[in-house]
CSV table of C-alpha atoms and ligand atoms in Angstrom, one decimal:
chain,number,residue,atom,x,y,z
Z,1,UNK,CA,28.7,56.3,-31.1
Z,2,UNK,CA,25.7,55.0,-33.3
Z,3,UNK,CA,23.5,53.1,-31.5
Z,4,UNK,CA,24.6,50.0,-32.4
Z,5,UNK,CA,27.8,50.8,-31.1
Z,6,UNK,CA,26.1,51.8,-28.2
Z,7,UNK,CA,24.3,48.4,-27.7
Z,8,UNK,CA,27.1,46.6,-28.7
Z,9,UNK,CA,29.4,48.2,-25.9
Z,10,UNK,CA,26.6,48.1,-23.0
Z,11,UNK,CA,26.3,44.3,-23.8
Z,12,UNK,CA,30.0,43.8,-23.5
Z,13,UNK,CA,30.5,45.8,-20.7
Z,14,UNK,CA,26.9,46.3,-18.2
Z,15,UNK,CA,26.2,43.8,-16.1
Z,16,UNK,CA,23.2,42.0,-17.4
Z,17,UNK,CA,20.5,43.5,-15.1
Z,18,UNK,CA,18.4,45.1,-17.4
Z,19,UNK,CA,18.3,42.9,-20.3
Z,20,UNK,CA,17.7,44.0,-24.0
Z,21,UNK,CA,16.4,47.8,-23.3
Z,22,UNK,CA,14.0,49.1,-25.5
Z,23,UNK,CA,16.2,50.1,-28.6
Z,24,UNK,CA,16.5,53.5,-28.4
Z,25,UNK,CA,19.1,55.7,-26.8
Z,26,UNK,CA,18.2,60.2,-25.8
Z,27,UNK,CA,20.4,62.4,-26.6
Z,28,UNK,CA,18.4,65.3,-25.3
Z,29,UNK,CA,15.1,66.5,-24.2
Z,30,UNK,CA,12.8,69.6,-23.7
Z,31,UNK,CA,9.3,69.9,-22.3
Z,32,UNK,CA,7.3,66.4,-22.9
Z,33,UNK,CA,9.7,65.6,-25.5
Z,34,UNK,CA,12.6,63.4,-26.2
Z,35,UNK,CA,14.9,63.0,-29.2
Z,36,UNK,CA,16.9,60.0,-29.4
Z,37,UNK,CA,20.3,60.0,-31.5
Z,38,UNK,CA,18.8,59.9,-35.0
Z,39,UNK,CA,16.9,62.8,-34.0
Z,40,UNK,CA,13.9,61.6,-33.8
Z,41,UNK,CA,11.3,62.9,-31.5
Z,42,UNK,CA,9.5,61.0,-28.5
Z,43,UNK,CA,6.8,62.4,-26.8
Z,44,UNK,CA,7.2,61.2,-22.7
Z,45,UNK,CA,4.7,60.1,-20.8
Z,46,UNK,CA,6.5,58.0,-18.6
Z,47,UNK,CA,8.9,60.8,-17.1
Z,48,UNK,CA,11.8,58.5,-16.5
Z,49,UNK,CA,9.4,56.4,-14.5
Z,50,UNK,CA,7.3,59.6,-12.7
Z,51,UNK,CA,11.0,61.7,-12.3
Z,52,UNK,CA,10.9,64.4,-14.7
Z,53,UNK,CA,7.8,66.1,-12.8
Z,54,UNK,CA,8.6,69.1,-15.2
Z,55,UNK,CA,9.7,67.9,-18.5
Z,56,UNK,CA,13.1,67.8,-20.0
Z,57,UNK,CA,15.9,70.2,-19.4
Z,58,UNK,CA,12.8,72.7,-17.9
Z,59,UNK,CA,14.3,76.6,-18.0
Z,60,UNK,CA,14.5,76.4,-13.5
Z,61,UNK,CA,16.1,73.4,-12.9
Z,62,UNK,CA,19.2,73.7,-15.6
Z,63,UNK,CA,19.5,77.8,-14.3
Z,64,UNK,CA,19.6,76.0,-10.6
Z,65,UNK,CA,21.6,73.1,-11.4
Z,66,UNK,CA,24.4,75.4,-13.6
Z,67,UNK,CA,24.4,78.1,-11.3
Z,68,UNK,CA,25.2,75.7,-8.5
Z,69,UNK,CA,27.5,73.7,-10.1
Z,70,UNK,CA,29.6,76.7,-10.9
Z,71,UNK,CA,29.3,77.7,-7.2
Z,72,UNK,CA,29.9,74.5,-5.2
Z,73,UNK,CA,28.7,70.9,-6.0
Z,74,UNK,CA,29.5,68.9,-2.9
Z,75,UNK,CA,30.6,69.3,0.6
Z,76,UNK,CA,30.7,67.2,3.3
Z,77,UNK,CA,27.2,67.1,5.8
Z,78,UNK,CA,30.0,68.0,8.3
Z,79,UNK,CA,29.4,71.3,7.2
Z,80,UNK,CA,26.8,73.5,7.0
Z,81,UNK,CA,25.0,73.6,3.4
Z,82,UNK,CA,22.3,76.1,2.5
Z,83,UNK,CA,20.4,74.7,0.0
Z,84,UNK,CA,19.9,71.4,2.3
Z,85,UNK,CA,18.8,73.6,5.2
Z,86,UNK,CA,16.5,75.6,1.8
Z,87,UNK,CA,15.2,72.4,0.8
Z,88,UNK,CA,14.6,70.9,4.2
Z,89,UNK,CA,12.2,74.1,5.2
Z,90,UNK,CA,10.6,74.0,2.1
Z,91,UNK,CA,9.7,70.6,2.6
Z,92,UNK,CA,8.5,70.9,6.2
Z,93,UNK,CA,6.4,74.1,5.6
Z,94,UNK,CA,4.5,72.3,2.4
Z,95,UNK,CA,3.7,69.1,4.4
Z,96,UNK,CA,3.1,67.6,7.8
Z,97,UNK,CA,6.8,66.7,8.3
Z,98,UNK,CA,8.9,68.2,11.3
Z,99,UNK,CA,12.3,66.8,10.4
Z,100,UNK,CA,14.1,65.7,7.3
Z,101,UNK,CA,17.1,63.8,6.1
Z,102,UNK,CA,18.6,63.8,2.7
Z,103,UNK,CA,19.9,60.3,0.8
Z,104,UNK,CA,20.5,59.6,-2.6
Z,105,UNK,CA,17.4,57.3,-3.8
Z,106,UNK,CA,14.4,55.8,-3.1
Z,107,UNK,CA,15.5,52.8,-1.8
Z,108,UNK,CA,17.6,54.2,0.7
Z,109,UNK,CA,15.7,56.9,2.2
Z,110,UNK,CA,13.3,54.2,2.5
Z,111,UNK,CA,15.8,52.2,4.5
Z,112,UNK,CA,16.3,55.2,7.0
Z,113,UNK,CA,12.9,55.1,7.8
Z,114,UNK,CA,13.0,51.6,8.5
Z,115,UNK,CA,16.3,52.2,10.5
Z,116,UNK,CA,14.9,55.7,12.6
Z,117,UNK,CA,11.5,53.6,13.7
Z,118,UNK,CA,13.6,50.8,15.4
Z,119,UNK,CA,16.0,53.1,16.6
Z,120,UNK,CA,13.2,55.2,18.2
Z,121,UNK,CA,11.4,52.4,19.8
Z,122,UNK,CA,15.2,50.8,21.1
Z,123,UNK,CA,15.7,54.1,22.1
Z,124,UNK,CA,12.7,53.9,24.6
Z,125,UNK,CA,13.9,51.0,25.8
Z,126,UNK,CA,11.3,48.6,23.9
Z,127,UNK,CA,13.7,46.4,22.6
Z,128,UNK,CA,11.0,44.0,20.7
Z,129,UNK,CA,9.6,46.4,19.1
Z,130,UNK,CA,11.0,45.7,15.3
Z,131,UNK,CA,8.4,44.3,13.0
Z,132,UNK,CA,7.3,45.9,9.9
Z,133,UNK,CA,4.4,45.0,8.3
Z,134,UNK,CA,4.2,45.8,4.7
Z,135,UNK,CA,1.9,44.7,1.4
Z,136,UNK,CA,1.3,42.5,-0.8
Z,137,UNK,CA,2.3,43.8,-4.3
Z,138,UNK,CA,4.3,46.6,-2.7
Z,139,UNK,CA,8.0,48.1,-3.8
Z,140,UNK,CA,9.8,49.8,-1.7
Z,141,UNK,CA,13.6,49.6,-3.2
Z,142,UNK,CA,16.8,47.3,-4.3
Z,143,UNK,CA,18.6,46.7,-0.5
Z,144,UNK,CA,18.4,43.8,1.0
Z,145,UNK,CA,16.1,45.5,3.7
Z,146,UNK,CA,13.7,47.5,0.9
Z,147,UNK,CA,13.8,44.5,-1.1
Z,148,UNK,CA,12.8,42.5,1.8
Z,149,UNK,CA,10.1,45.4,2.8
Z,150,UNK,CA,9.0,45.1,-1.2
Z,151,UNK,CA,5.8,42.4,-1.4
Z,152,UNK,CA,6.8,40.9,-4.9
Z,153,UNK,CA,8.9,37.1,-4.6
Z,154,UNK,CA,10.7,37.8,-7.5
Z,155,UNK,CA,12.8,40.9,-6.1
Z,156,UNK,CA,14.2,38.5,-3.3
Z,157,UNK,CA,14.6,35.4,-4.5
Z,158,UNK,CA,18.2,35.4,-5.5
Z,159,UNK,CA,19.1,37.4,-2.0
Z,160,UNK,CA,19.0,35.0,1.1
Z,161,UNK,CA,18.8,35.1,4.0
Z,162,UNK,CA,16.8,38.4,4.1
Z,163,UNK,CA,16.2,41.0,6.6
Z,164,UNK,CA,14.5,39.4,9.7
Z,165,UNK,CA,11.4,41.3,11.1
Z,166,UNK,CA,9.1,41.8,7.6
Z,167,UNK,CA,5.3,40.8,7.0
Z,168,UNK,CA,3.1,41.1,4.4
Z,169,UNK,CA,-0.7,41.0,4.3
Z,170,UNK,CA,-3.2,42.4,1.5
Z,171,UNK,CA,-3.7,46.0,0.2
Z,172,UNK,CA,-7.0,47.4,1.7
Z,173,UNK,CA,-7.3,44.8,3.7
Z,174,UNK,CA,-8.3,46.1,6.9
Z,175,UNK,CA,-8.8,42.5,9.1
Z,176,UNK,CA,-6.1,40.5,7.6
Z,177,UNK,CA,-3.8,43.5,8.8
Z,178,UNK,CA,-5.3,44.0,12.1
Z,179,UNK,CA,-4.4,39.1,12.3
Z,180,UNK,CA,-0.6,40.3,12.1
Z,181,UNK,CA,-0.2,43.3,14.4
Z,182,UNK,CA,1.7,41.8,17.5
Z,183,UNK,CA,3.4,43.4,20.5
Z,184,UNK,CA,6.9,43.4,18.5
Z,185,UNK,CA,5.1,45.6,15.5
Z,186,UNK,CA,6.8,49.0,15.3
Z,187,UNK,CA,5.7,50.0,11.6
Z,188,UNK,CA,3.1,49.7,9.4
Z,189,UNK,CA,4.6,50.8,5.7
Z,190,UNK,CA,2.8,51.6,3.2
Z,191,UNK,CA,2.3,53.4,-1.1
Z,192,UNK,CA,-0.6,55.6,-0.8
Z,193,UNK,CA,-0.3,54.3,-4.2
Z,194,UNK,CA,1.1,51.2,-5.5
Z,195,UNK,CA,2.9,52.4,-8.4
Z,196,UNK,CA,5.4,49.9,-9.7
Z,197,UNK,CA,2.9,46.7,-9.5
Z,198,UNK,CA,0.1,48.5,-11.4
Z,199,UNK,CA,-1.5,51.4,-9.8
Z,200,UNK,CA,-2.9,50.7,-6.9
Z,201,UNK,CA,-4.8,53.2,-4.6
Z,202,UNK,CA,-5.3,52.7,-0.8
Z,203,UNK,CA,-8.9,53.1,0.2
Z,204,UNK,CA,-9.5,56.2,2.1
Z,205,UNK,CA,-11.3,54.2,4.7
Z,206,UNK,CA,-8.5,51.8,5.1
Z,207,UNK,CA,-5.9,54.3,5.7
Z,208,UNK,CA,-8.3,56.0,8.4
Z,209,UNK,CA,-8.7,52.6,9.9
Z,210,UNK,CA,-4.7,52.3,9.7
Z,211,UNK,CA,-4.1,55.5,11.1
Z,212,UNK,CA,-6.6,54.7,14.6
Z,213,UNK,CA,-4.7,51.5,15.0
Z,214,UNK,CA,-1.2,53.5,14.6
Z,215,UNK,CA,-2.3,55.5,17.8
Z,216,UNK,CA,-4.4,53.0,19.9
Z,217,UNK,CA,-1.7,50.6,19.3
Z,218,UNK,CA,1.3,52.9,19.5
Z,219,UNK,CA,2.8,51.9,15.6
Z,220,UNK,CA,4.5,54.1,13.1
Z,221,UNK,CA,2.4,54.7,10.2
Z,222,UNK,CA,5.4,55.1,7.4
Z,223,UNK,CA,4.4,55.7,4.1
Z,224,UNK,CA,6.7,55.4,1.0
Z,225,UNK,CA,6.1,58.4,-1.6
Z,226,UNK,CA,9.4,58.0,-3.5
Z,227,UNK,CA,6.6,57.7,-6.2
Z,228,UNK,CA,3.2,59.7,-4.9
Z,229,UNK,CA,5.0,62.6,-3.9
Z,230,UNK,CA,5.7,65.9,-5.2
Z,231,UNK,CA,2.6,66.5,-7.2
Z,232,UNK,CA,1.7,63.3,-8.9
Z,233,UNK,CA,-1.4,62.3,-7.5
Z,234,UNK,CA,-3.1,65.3,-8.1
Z,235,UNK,CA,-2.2,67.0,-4.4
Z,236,UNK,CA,1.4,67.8,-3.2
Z,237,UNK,CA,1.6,64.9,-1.3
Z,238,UNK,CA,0.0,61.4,-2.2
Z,239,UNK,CA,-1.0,61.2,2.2
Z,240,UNK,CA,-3.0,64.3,1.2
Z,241,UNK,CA,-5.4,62.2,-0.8
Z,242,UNK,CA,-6.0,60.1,1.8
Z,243,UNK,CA,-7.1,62.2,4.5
Z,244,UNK,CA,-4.6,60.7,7.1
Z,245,UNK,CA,-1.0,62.1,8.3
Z,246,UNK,CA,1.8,59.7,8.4
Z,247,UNK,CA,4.5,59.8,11.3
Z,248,UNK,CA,7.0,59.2,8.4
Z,249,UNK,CA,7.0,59.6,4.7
Z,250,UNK,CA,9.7,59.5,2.0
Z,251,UNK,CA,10.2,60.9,-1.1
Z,252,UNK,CA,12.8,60.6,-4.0
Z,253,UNK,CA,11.4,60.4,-7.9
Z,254,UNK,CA,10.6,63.5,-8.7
Z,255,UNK,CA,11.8,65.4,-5.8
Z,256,UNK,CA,15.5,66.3,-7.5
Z,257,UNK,CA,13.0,66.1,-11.2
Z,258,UNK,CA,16.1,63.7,-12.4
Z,259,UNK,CA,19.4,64.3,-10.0
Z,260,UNK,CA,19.4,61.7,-7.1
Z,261,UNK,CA,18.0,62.7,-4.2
Z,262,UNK,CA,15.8,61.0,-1.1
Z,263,UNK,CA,14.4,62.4,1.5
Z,264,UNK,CA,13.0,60.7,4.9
Z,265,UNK,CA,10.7,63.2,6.2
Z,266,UNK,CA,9.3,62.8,9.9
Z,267,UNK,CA,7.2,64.2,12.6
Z,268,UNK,CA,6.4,63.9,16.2
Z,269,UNK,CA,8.3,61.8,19.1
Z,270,UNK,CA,9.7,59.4,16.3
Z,271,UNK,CA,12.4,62.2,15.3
Z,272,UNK,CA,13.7,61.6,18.1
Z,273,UNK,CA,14.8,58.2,16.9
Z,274,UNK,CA,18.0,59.3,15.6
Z,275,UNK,CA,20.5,60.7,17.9
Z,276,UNK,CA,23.8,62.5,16.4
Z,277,UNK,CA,26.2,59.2,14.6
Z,278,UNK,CA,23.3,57.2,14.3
Z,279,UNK,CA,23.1,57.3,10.4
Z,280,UNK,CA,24.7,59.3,7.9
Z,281,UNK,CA,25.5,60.2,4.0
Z,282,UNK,CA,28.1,61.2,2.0
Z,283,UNK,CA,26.4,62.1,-0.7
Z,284,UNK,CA,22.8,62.8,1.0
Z,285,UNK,CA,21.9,66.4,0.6
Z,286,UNK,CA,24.7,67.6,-1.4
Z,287,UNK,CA,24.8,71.6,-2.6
Z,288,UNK,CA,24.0,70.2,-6.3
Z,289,UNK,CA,20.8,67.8,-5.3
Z,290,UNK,CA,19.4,70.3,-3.2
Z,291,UNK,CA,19.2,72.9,-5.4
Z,292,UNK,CA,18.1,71.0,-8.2
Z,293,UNK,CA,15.5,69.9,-5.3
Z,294,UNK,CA,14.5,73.4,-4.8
Z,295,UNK,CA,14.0,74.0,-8.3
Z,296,UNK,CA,12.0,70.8,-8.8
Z,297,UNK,CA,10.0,70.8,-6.1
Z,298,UNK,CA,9.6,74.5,-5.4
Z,299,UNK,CA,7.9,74.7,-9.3
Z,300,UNK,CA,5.9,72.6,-8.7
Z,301,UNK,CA,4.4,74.1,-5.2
Z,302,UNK,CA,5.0,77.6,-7.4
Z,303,UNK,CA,3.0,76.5,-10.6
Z,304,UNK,CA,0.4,74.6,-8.6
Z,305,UNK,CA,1.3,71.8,-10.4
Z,306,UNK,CA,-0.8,69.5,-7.9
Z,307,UNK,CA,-3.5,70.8,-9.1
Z,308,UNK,CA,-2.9,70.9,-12.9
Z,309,UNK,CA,-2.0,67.5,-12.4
Z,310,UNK,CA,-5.3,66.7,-10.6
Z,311,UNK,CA,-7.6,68.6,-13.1
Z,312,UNK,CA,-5.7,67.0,-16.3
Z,313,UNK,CA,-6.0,63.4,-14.5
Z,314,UNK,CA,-9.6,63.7,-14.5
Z,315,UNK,CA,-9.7,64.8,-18.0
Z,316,UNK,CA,-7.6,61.6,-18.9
Z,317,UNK,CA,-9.7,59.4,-17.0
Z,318,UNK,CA,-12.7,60.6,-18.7
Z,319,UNK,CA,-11.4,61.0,-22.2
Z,320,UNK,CA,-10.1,57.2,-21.3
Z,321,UNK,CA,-13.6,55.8,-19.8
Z,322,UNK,CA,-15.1,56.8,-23.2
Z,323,UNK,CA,-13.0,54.8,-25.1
Z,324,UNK,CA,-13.0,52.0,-22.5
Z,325,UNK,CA,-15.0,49.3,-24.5
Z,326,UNK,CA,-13.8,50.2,-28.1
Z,327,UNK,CA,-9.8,49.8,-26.8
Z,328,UNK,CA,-11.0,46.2,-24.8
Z,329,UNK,CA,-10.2,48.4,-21.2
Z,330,UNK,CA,-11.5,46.9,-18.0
Z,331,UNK,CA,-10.2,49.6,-15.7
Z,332,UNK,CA,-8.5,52.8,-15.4
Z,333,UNK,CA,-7.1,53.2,-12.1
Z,334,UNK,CA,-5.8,57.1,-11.1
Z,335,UNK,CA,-4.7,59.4,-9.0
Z,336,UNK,CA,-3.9,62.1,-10.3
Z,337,UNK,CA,-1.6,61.7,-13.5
Z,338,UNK,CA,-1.0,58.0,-12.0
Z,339,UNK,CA,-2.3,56.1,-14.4
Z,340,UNK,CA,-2.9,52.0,-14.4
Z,341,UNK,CA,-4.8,51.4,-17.6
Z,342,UNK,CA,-6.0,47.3,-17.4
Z,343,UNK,CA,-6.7,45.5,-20.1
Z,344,UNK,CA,-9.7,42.8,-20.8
Z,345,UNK,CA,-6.6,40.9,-22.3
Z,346,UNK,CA,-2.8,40.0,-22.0
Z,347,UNK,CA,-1.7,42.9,-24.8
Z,348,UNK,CA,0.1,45.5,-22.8
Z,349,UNK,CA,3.5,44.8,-23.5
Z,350,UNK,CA,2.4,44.4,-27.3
Z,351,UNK,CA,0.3,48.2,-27.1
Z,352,UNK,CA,3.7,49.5,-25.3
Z,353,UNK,CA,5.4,48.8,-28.2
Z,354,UNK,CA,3.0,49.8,-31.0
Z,355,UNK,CA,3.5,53.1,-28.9
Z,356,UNK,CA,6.6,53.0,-29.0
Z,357,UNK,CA,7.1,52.3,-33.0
Z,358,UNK,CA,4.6,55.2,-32.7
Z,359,UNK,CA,7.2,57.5,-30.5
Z,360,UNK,CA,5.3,57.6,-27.6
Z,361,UNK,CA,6.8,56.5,-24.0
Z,362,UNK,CA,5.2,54.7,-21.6
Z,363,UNK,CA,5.3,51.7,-19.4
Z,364,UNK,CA,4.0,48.1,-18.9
Z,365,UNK,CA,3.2,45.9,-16.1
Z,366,UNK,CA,2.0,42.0,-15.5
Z,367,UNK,CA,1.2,41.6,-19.1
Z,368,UNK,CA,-2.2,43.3,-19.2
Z,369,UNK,CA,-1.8,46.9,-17.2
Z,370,UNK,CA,-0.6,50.2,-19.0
Z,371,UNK,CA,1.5,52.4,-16.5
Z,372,UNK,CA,1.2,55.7,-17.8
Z,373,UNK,CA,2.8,58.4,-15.8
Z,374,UNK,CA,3.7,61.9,-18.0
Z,375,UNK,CA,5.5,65.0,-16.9
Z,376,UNK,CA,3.0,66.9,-14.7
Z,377,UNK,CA,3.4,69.7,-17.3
Z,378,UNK,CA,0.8,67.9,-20.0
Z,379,UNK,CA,-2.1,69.7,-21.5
Z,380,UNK,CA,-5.7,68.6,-22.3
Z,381,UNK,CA,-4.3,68.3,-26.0
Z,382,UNK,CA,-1.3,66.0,-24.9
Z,383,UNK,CA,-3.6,63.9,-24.1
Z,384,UNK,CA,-6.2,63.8,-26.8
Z,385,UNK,CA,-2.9,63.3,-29.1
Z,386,UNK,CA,-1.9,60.2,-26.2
Z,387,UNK,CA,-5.8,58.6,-26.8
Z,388,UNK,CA,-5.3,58.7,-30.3
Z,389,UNK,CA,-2.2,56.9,-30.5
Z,390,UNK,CA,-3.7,54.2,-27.8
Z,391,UNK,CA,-6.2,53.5,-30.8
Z,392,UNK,CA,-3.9,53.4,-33.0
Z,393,UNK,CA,-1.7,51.0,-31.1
Z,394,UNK,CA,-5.1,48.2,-30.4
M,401,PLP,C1,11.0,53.7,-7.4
M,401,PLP,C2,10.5,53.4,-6.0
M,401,PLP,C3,11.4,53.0,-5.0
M,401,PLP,C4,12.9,52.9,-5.2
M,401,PLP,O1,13.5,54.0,-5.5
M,401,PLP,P1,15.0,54.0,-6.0
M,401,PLP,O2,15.4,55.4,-6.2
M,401,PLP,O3,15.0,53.2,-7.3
M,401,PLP,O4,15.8,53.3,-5.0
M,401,PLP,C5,10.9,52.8,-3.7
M,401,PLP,N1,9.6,52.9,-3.5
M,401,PLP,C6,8.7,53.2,-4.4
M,401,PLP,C7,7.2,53.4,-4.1
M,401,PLP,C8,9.1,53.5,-5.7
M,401,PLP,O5,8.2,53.7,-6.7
């Protein structure tokens, strides 16, 4: 097909959830690259919305992901699988988790967190215990309970009656949060980052302050790095930035580095939440995921990508503070190769598409905030090439 043919047939036949896409369609990719079905080349740095941690079609996970697909793709979790059990370890020794569980997204490893706290604190016989209290400018997934969870109107409106038991208070906000805790609070979920709403970091002090009100008050402190984790913010985990452990933490993005995976990851008393038929997966954890899991995730922990992604974050940041005036920037917000780049003005979506006529990928959010969020594979002269184009775009 030609990619009007291709537009053409996803008007006629997708349901109209994501509008008129950017007109473009990939055909393939390699490294920081994209080439789109004219065979024009893109360079990426928005990794399929922080997935592709390593690129496109990156030599370890297409040798993991062929060699497992000629073993065994999927079998059921009611056997035993040994890349789950691979990835699981790998996981737990890298990072303060005890326990995992596989799903196949964000969203719903998200909802087993929600779903092991209550079941813990039921468990213990504190049957009130089921309030969640979230943030303001959060996301946290599509289900009615993530959605719910999420702290952005327009993700819920169309989906009453929602999930009872949410609240929302502002990020960094350490006494308007402290006004809604209650006895019935059992979690307190958080983004180290808030990545889809425009980059924005939790205080260090704030989640100290969160974590001592987690213990004195006996709360879960959950945090959602479907986006933060696996390298992005410049340590392995985004919780590592932070200074603070929490009791639960997910992943998904880039932890498969493009084939769906989600992982709840748990420690302490709260693993005991789930007891055997509790919750399950079909799909969760399959042979394929997991490998392409261990691939992704274990290059990155291999290659010190954490670091790279660190060091090259600060060079951005810098490179970007010295242009801040001359490209009408009133703040660069990072962590790591997270990038929020607000504008003075309302010209992101207009700068995101001079990029794009450009070939350069990246994202845009509330009219005047540049999500930038490349493969953590960039060099310094990635992004001296990136600056350049962001002047050529203003
Ligand atoms: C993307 C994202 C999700 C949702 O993940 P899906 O895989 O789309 O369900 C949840 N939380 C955060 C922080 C995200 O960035």
């Amino acid at each position: 097909m030609n990619l009007n043919e291709i537009i053409e047939t996803d008007a006629q036949y997708y349901l109209n959830t994501f509008g008129k896409r950017t007109p473009v369609c990939f055909e393939r990719g390699e490294g920081i690259y994209l080439y789109d079905t004219e065979g024009n080349r893109y360079t990426d740095f928005f990794a399929g919305i922080a997935v592709n941690a390593l690129g496109h079609s990156h030599p370890a996970m297409v040798k993991a992901i062929t060699e497992q697909a000629s073993k065994i793709i999927h079998c059921s979790n009611l056997y035993y699988i040994e890349p789950q059990v691979k990835l699981a370890k790998m996981i737990c020794e890298n990072s303060c988790a005890e326990k995992v569980f596989f799903a196949n997204s964000g969203a719903e490893a998200n909802e087993g967190a929600i779903k092991l706290v209550r079941a813990y604190y039921k468990k213990k016989g504190q049957e009130n215990k089921s309030t969640f209290i979230c943030l303001d400018k959060s996301f946290h997934g599509r289900t009615i309970t993530t959605a719910t969870a999420t702290g952005q109107e327009k993700y819920k409106k169309p989906y009453t009656p929602l999930t009872p038991g949410f609240r929302h208070v502002q990020i960094n906000d350490i006494e308007g949060l402290k006004a809604a805790i209650d006895d019935t609070v059992c979690g307190i979920l958080l983004e180290p980052v808030q990545g889809e709403s425009g980059v924005y970091p939790l205080e260090k002090s704030y989640a100290e302050e969160v974590r001592r009100i987690c213990d004195e008050k006996d709360i879960m402190l959950i945090f959602d790095e479907v986006q933060t984790g696996v390298g992005r913010t410049g340590k392995l985990f985004g919780y590592m930035t932070l200074g603070v452990e929490p009791d639960v933490f997910t992943l998904a993005k880039a932890l498969g580095g493009g084939v769906p995976i989600g992982c709840l990851c748990a420690k302490g008393r709260v693993t005991e939440g789930f007891a055997p038929g509790d919750h399950g997966t079909t799909f969760g954890g399959n042979p394929l995921a997991c490998a392409a899991g261990l691939a992704s995730l274990g290059t990155v922990i291999e290659e010190n990508l954490s670091q790279h992604a660190e060091e090259i974050g600060a060079y951005m940041k810098n490179v970007l503070e010295a242009e801040k005036e001359t490209l009408g920037i009133k703040e660069i917000r990072n962590r790591g190769l997270m990038f929020g780049i607000e504008f003075k003005e309302s010209v992101a979506g207009d700068v995101k598409n001079k990029l794009f006529e450009q070939k350069w990928l990246v994202g845009a959010v509330g009219g005047n905030i540049l999500r930038v969020l490349p493969p953590l594979i960039i060099t310094e002269n990635d992004v001296d090439e990136f600056v350049k184009a962001l002047k050529r775009s203003i």
